[in-house]
Coordinates of C-alpha atoms in Angstrom, one line a residue:
X3 CA 61.2 -81.2 -69.9
X4 CA 64.2 -79.3 -71.3
X5 CA 65.6 -75.9 -69.7
X6 CA 63.8 -72.6 -69.9
X7 CA 63.4 -71.0 -73.4
X8 CA 63.3 -67.6 -74.8
X9 CA 60.6 -66.1 -77.0
X10 CA 63.5 -65.4 -79.7
X11 CA 64.3 -69.0 -79.7
X12 CA 60.9 -70.3 -80.3
X13 CA 60.4 -67.7 -83.1
X14 CA 63.2 -69.6 -84.9
X15 CA 61.1 -72.7 -85.3
X16 CA 58.7 -71.6 -87.6
X17 CA 58.6 -74.0 -90.7
X18 CA 56.6 -77.0 -91.6
X19 CA 59.5 -79.4 -90.7
X20 CA 60.5 -77.5 -87.5
X21 CA 57.5 -75.9 -85.9
X22 CA 57.4 -74.7 -82.1
X23 CA 54.8 -72.6 -80.5
X24 CA 53.8 -71.0 -77.1
X25 CA 50.6 -71.8 -75.0
X26 CA 50.5 -70.5 -71.8
X27 CA 54.0 -69.6 -71.3
X28 CA 55.3 -73.3 -72.3
X29 CA 56.9 -74.3 -75.6
X30 CA 55.2 -77.1 -77.7
X31 CA 57.2 -78.9 -80.4
X32 CA 54.6 -79.8 -83.0
X33 CA 56.9 -80.7 -85.8
X34 CA 55.6 -84.4 -85.8
X35 CA 52.1 -83.7 -85.0
X36 CA 51.0 -81.7 -88.0
X37 CA 49.6 -84.6 -89.6
X38 CA 48.1 -86.1 -86.5
X39 CA 46.1 -82.5 -85.7
X40 CA 42.4 -83.4 -85.8
X41 CA 42.1 -79.6 -87.2
X42 CA 44.5 -80.2 -89.9
X43 CA 48.1 -78.9 -90.6
X44 CA 47.5 -75.4 -91.7
X45 CA 46.0 -74.1 -88.7
X46 CA 49.2 -75.1 -87.0
X47 CA 51.5 -73.3 -89.5
X48 CA 49.6 -70.1 -89.0
X49 CA 51.1 -69.9 -85.5
X50 CA 54.6 -71.6 -86.3
X51 CA 57.0 -69.7 -84.1
X52 CA 54.5 -67.6 -82.3
X53 CA 52.5 -67.2 -78.9
X54 CA 49.3 -69.1 -79.6
X55 CA 47.6 -68.8 -76.3
X56 CA 44.8 -66.7 -77.4
X57 CA 44.0 -68.9 -80.5
X58 CA 44.3 -72.1 -78.6
X59 CA 41.7 -71.4 -75.7
X60 CA 39.5 -69.7 -78.2
X61 CA 38.9 -73.2 -79.5
X62 CA 40.0 -75.7 -77.0
X63 CA 39.7 -76.9 -73.4
X64 CA 42.7 -76.7 -71.3
X65 CA 42.5 -80.5 -71.0
X66 CA 43.8 -80.8 -74.4
X67 CA 47.1 -79.7 -73.4
X68 CA 47.2 -82.3 -70.5
X69 CA 46.4 -84.9 -73.0
X70 CA 49.3 -83.9 -75.4
X71 CA 51.5 -83.0 -72.5
X72 CA 54.4 -85.3 -74.3
X73 CA 54.6 -82.4 -77.0
X74 CA 55.8 -79.8 -74.3
X75 CA 59.5 -79.3 -74.5
X76 CA 60.0 -76.4 -71.8
X77 CA 58.9 -73.2 -70.2
X78 CA 59.9 -69.7 -71.2
X79 CA 62.5 -68.2 -69.3
X80 CA 61.5 -66.0 -66.5
X81 CA 57.8 -66.7 -67.3
X82 CA 55.2 -69.0 -65.3
X83 CA 52.0 -70.8 -66.8
X84 CA 48.9 -69.0 -65.6
X85 CA 46.1 -71.5 -66.1
X86 CA 45.3 -74.0 -63.2
X87 CA 46.6 -77.2 -64.3
X88 CA 44.1 -79.6 -62.3
X89 CA 45.6 -82.7 -61.3
X90 CA 43.6 -86.1 -60.2
X91 CA 41.6 -85.7 -57.0
X92 CA 41.8 -81.7 -57.1
X93 CA 38.8 -79.3 -56.3
X94 CA 37.7 -77.2 -59.1
X95 CA 38.5 -73.4 -58.7
X96 CA 35.6 -72.6 -60.9
X97 CA 32.6 -70.9 -58.6
X98 CA 29.8 -73.1 -57.8
X99 CA 31.2 -76.0 -59.5
X100 CA 31.6 -77.8 -56.2
X101 CA 28.8 -78.4 -53.4
X102 CA 28.8 -75.8 -50.6
X103 CA 30.2 -78.0 -47.9
X104 CA 33.5 -78.4 -50.0
X105 CA 33.8 -74.4 -50.1
X106 CA 36.4 -72.8 -47.6
X107 CA 33.7 -70.2 -46.4
X108 CA 31.2 -72.8 -45.5
X109 CA 31.2 -75.1 -42.7
X110 CA 28.6 -78.3 -42.7
X111 CA 27.8 -80.0 -39.5
X112 CA 26.8 -83.2 -41.6
X113 CA 30.1 -83.9 -43.4
X114 CA 33.1 -85.3 -41.3
X115 CA 36.7 -85.6 -41.8
X116 CA 35.8 -89.2 -42.9
X117 CA 33.6 -87.8 -45.8
X118 CA 36.3 -85.3 -46.9
X119 CA 38.8 -88.1 -47.2
X120 CA 36.3 -90.3 -49.0
X121 CA 35.5 -87.5 -51.4
X122 CA 39.2 -86.8 -52.0
X123 CA 40.1 -90.5 -52.6
X124 CA 37.3 -91.4 -54.8
X125 CA 37.9 -88.3 -56.9
X126 CA 41.4 -89.2 -57.4
X127 CA 40.4 -92.8 -58.4
X128 CA 37.7 -91.6 -60.7
X129 CA 40.0 -89.1 -62.3
X130 CA 42.8 -91.6 -62.9
X131 CA 40.9 -94.9 -63.7
X132 CA 37.3 -94.5 -64.6
X133 CA 37.1 -91.0 -66.8
X134 CA 39.9 -92.2 -69.0
X135 CA 38.1 -95.4 -69.9
X136 CA 34.7 -93.7 -69.8
X137 CA 35.8 -91.1 -72.6
X138 CA 37.3 -93.9 -74.9
X139 CA 34.1 -96.3 -74.2
X140 CA 31.7 -93.5 -75.0
X141 CA 33.1 -92.8 -78.4
X142 CA 33.7 -96.4 -79.5
X143 CA 30.5 -97.7 -77.8
X144 CA 32.2 -100.8 -76.3
X145 CA 31.2 -102.3 -72.8
X146 CA 33.4 -101.6 -69.6
X147 CA 36.4 -103.3 -69.3
X148 CA 37.0 -106.3 -66.8
X149 CA 40.3 -104.5 -65.8
X150 CA 38.1 -101.5 -64.6
X151 CA 35.7 -103.7 -62.9
X152 CA 38.4 -105.4 -60.9
X153 CA 39.9 -102.2 -60.0
X154 CA 36.6 -100.8 -58.7
X155 CA 35.9 -104.4 -56.7
X156 CA 39.4 -104.4 -55.1
X157 CA 38.7 -100.8 -53.7
X158 CA 35.2 -101.7 -52.7
X159 CA 33.8 -99.1 -55.0
X160 CA 31.3 -101.6 -56.4
X161 CA 30.0 -102.1 -52.9
X162 CA 29.6 -98.5 -52.0
X163 CA 27.2 -98.4 -55.0
X164 CA 24.6 -100.1 -53.2
X165 CA 24.4 -97.5 -50.6
X166 CA 24.7 -98.2 -46.8
X167 CA 23.9 -101.8 -45.6
X168 CA 25.4 -104.9 -44.2
X169 CA 27.3 -105.8 -47.1
X170 CA 29.5 -103.2 -46.4
X171 CA 30.5 -104.5 -42.9
X172 CA 34.1 -105.5 -42.5
X173 CA 35.0 -103.8 -45.8
X174 CA 37.7 -101.2 -46.1
X175 CA 36.6 -98.4 -48.6
X176 CA 39.4 -97.2 -50.9
X177 CA 42.4 -98.7 -49.4
X178 CA 41.2 -97.8 -45.7
X179 CA 39.9 -94.2 -46.3
X180 CA 36.7 -95.2 -44.6
X181 CA 35.4 -98.4 -42.9
X182 CA 32.3 -99.7 -44.4
X183 CA 30.5 -99.4 -41.1
X184 CA 30.8 -95.5 -41.3
X185 CA 29.3 -95.4 -44.9
X186 CA 26.1 -93.5 -44.4
X187 CA 23.7 -91.6 -46.7
X188 CA 26.0 -88.8 -47.0
X189 CA 28.8 -90.9 -48.1
X190 CA 26.2 -92.5 -50.5
X191 CA 25.6 -89.2 -52.0
X192 CA 29.4 -88.4 -52.4
X193 CA 29.9 -91.6 -54.1
X194 CA 27.2 -91.3 -56.6
X195 CA 28.5 -87.6 -57.5
X196 CA 31.8 -88.3 -58.0
X197 CA 31.2 -91.4 -60.2
X198 CA 29.0 -89.0 -62.3
X199 CA 32.0 -86.5 -63.0
X200 CA 33.2 -88.7 -66.0
X201 CA 30.9 -86.7 -68.3
X202 CA 30.0 -89.6 -70.3
X203 CA 26.3 -90.4 -70.1
X204 CA 26.2 -93.8 -71.7
X205 CA 29.2 -95.1 -69.7
X206 CA 28.0 -93.8 -66.7
X207 CA 24.9 -96.5 -67.2
X208 CA 27.4 -98.9 -68.6
X209 CA 29.7 -98.9 -65.6
X210 CA 27.7 -101.4 -63.7
X211 CA 24.4 -99.3 -63.3
X212 CA 22.5 -102.7 -63.6
X213 CA 24.1 -104.1 -60.6
X214 CA 23.2 -101.2 -58.4
X215 CA 19.6 -101.6 -59.3
X216 CA 19.4 -105.0 -59.0
X217 CA 21.7 -106.4 -56.3
X218 CA 19.9 -104.0 -53.8
X219 CA 16.7 -106.0 -54.6
X220 CA 18.6 -109.5 -54.0
X221 CA 19.8 -107.9 -50.6
X222 CA 16.3 -107.1 -49.5
X223 CA 14.1 -109.8 -51.1
X224 CA 15.9 -112.9 -52.0
X225 CA 14.7 -115.5 -49.4
X226 CA 17.6 -118.0 -50.3
X227 CA 20.3 -117.0 -48.1
X228 CA 23.1 -119.3 -49.4
X229 CA 22.3 -118.2 -53.0
X230 CA 21.9 -114.5 -51.8
X231 CA 25.4 -114.8 -50.0
X232 CA 27.2 -116.6 -53.2
X233 CA 25.5 -114.0 -55.7
X234 CA 26.7 -110.9 -53.6
X235 CA 30.3 -112.3 -53.1
X236 CA 30.4 -113.1 -57.0
X237 CA 29.1 -109.7 -58.0
X238 CA 30.8 -107.4 -55.5
X239 CA 34.2 -109.1 -56.5
X240 CA 33.3 -108.2 -60.5
X241 CA 33.4 -112.1 -61.3
X242 CA 29.6 -111.9 -62.3
X243 CA 27.3 -109.2 -63.4
X244 CA 23.7 -108.7 -63.0
X245 CA 20.8 -106.3 -64.2
X246 CA 17.2 -105.4 -63.6
X247 CA 14.8 -106.4 -66.0
X248 CA 11.3 -104.7 -65.6
X249 CA 10.4 -102.4 -68.3
X250 CA 8.9 -103.7 -71.5
X251 CA 7.9 -102.6 -75.0
X252 CA 4.3 -102.4 -73.5
X253 CA 5.2 -101.2 -70.0
X254 CA 7.5 -98.6 -68.9
X255 CA 6.6 -96.6 -66.0
X256 CA 3.3 -98.5 -66.2
X257 CA 4.8 -101.2 -64.4
X258 CA 1.4 -103.1 -63.6
X259 CA 1.2 -103.7 -67.3
X260 CA 3.9 -106.2 -67.6
X261 CA 3.3 -108.9 -70.0
X262 CA 6.2 -111.2 -69.1
X263 CA 4.6 -114.5 -67.7
X264 CA 5.8 -116.8 -64.9
X265 CA 4.1 -120.0 -64.5
X266 CA 4.8 -122.2 -61.4
X267 CA 4.8 -126.2 -62.0
X268 CA 2.3 -128.1 -60.2
X269 CA 4.8 -129.7 -57.9
X270 CA 5.9 -126.1 -57.1
X271 CA 9.5 -126.6 -58.1
X272 CA 10.0 -124.5 -61.1
X273 CA 8.9 -121.5 -62.8
X274 CA 8.7 -121.3 -66.3
X275 CA 9.3 -117.8 -67.9
X276 CA 7.9 -116.4 -71.2
X277 CA 8.4 -112.9 -72.4
X278 CA 10.4 -110.0 -73.5
X279 CA 12.0 -107.2 -71.7
X280 CA 13.4 -103.8 -73.2
X281 CA 15.8 -101.2 -72.8
X282 CA 17.5 -103.2 -70.0
X283 CA 20.8 -101.3 -68.9
X284 CA 23.9 -103.8 -68.7
X285 CA 21.8 -106.8 -70.0
X286 CA 24.3 -107.5 -72.6
X287 CA 26.9 -108.9 -70.2
X288 CA 24.8 -109.7 -67.3
X289 CA 24.9 -113.1 -65.8
X290 CA 21.7 -112.8 -63.7
X291 CA 18.5 -110.8 -64.4
X292 CA 16.4 -109.6 -61.4
X293 CA 12.9 -110.1 -63.5
X294 CA 9.2 -108.8 -63.2
X295 CA 6.7 -111.1 -64.2
X296 CA 3.0 -111.6 -64.5
X297 CA 1.6 -114.2 -62.2
X298 CA -2.0 -115.3 -61.8
X299 CA -3.1 -112.6 -59.1
X300 CA -0.4 -110.0 -59.5
X301 CA 3.1 -109.6 -60.3
X302 CA 6.1 -111.7 -59.1
X303 CA 10.0 -111.1 -59.3
X304 CA 12.3 -113.8 -60.0
X305 CA 16.1 -114.2 -60.0
X306 CA 17.0 -115.9 -63.6
X307 CA 20.3 -116.9 -64.5
X308 CA 21.5 -116.7 -68.0
X309 CA 21.2 -120.0 -69.6
X310 CA 19.0 -122.1 -72.1
X311 CA 16.0 -119.8 -73.5
X312 CA 17.7 -116.4 -72.4
X313 CA 18.6 -114.4 -75.4
X314 CA 20.1 -110.9 -75.6
X315 CA 20.2 -108.3 -78.2
X316 CA 22.1 -105.0 -78.2
X317 CA 19.6 -101.8 -78.7
X318 CA 21.4 -98.7 -80.2
X319 CA 19.7 -95.9 -78.1
X320 CA 20.1 -92.0 -78.4
X321 CA 23.3 -92.2 -76.4
X322 CA 26.2 -94.5 -76.5
X323 CA 26.1 -98.5 -76.8
X324 CA 28.7 -98.4 -73.9
X325 CA 25.4 -98.6 -71.6
X326 CA 25.0 -102.1 -73.0
X327 CA 21.1 -101.3 -73.4
X328 CA 19.6 -104.6 -74.2
X329 CA 16.4 -106.4 -75.7
X330 CA 15.8 -109.6 -73.7
X331 CA 13.7 -112.6 -74.9
X332 CA 12.7 -115.4 -72.2
X333 CA 11.4 -118.3 -74.0
X334 CA 10.4 -121.4 -71.7
X335 CA 13.0 -120.4 -69.3
X336 CA 13.1 -122.8 -66.1
X337 CA 13.8 -121.1 -63.0
X338 CA 14.1 -122.9 -59.6
X339 CA 11.5 -121.9 -57.2
X340 CA 13.6 -120.8 -54.5
X341 CA 14.9 -117.9 -56.7
X342 CA 11.7 -116.1 -55.7
X343 CA 12.1 -112.3 -54.4
X344 CA 9.4 -111.1 -52.4
X345 CA 6.2 -112.9 -52.2
X346 CA 4.2 -114.3 -55.0
X347 CA 1.9 -112.0 -56.7
X348 CA 3.0 -109.1 -54.6
X349 CA 5.8 -108.2 -56.6
X350 CA 4.9 -104.7 -57.2
X351 CA 5.9 -103.9 -53.6
X352 CA 9.3 -105.5 -54.3
X353 CA 9.5 -103.5 -57.6
X354 CA 8.4 -100.2 -56.4
X355 CA 10.6 -100.1 -53.1
X356 CA 13.5 -101.2 -55.0
X357 CA 13.2 -97.9 -57.0
X358 CA 13.8 -95.8 -53.8
X359 CA 17.8 -96.1 -54.0
X360 CA 17.8 -96.0 -57.7
X361 CA 15.9 -92.7 -57.6
X362 CA 18.3 -91.3 -54.9
X363 CA 21.3 -92.1 -57.0
X364 CA 19.6 -90.3 -60.1
X365 CA 18.8 -87.3 -58.1
X366 CA 22.6 -87.1 -56.8
X367 CA 23.9 -87.7 -60.3
X368 CA 21.7 -84.8 -61.9
X369 CA 22.8 -82.4 -59.3
X370 CA 26.6 -83.2 -60.3
X371 CA 25.7 -82.8 -63.8
X372 CA 24.1 -79.4 -63.4
X373 CA 27.2 -78.2 -61.8
X374 CA 29.5 -79.8 -64.5
X375 CA 27.3 -78.1 -67.1
X376 CA 27.5 -74.6 -65.3
X377 CA 31.3 -75.0 -64.8
X378 CA 31.9 -75.6 -68.3
X379 CA 29.8 -72.8 -69.3
X380 CA 31.5 -70.4 -66.9
X381 CA 35.1 -71.5 -68.2
X382 CA 34.0 -71.2 -71.9
X383 CA 32.4 -68.0 -71.5
X384 CA 35.7 -66.6 -70.2
X385 CA 37.8 -68.3 -72.9
X386 CA 35.7 -67.8 -76.0
X387 CA 36.4 -64.4 -77.9
X388 CA 33.6 -63.0 -80.0
X389 CA 33.5 -59.6 -81.6
X390 CA 37.1 -59.0 -80.1
X391 CA 35.7 -59.6 -76.5
X392 CA 35.1 -62.6 -74.1
X393 CA 31.6 -63.8 -74.2
X394 CA 31.3 -63.2 -70.6
X395 CA 31.2 -59.5 -71.5
X396 CA 28.2 -59.8 -73.2
X397 CA 25.2 -59.2 -70.8
X398 CA 23.0 -61.5 -72.3
X399 CA 25.5 -64.2 -71.7
X400 CA 25.7 -63.0 -67.9
X401 CA 22.2 -63.1 -67.5
X402 CA 22.0 -66.5 -68.9
X403 CA 24.6 -67.8 -66.3
X404 CA 23.0 -65.9 -63.4
X405 CA 19.9 -68.0 -64.2
X406 CA 21.7 -71.2 -64.4
X407 CA 23.4 -70.3 -61.0
X408 CA 19.8 -69.3 -59.5
X409 CA 18.1 -72.5 -60.6

């Protein structure tokens, strides 16, 4: 950045060819940005050479300035910015935006220094690596990059997604911030909530959510120990992907109504699977499918590798296709008998028990989303001006915010 500038100097740069303005005591050279401005060039010409702080914050989040920080050429002489410039890993200063255990006035007996270190390291990782890609993918609908998957694998973030367990033994999480053996339910809550901070709902599911709800089943229910070990290593290293294939067009929450069938050969060596699955998260890029099937006396769960007879098609849902929501067809798919998970005809136990950690992660994420909504509403109600006053000055807005906080 250049040396400090004066308001008089900024005022001289007020033409279309040479346009400067001030936002929060910082000077921005927008001369080459006019045509690139999403809102057009006229609105920028209207503030040429002027202090545009009020106008800017009446329309934009502060993150926009961070995105275009390269346009900043200096700070006004003898003046300092007033708006907090959040950096990767920082806690929010907005009331109620963070869990109580992270506030200075509150002390929890359940969270240790290890938990705090994990939270700080994971938030920095998410801010620097996950959120930028999440916003990009949410918009263009493409799938998560192998580069990000590799970064998460290297830091054992993928392993954390499964919750506490033997799979974490001997692993150093986030460059040694916490040992895998110390990863407990509170650490699991932290991981689920920090990864939900991207604000990109489709990408959040696209970010290996299928793995988190299928590899857990492999860990608990696959009898083939060599295959379990191989699969765990492949998936947690990011080399292979997998998903949970339970839901069908005719059977959503009614799991007992599954129509996909699995028939065991007379020699007991091979299952033949036929049927369809719908709305399967991450199915488009998965190499393995933990699949619920109807058998003679109940349900049976099989681990099905992608191969002959397995066809996947992308489904466009209400949110971003970054989630890789999929329609799957199994046509005479041959599955080795030792890919059985749980017991034959008792797959309902396998399926429902596997839902436990999935529901836990969902609950953690919803709490984080609720905080995020409240945080954005509090910030915007202070920024946005209506009838010459901030929104927060309106009693009806304060009542709405108070109700959100109370809930």
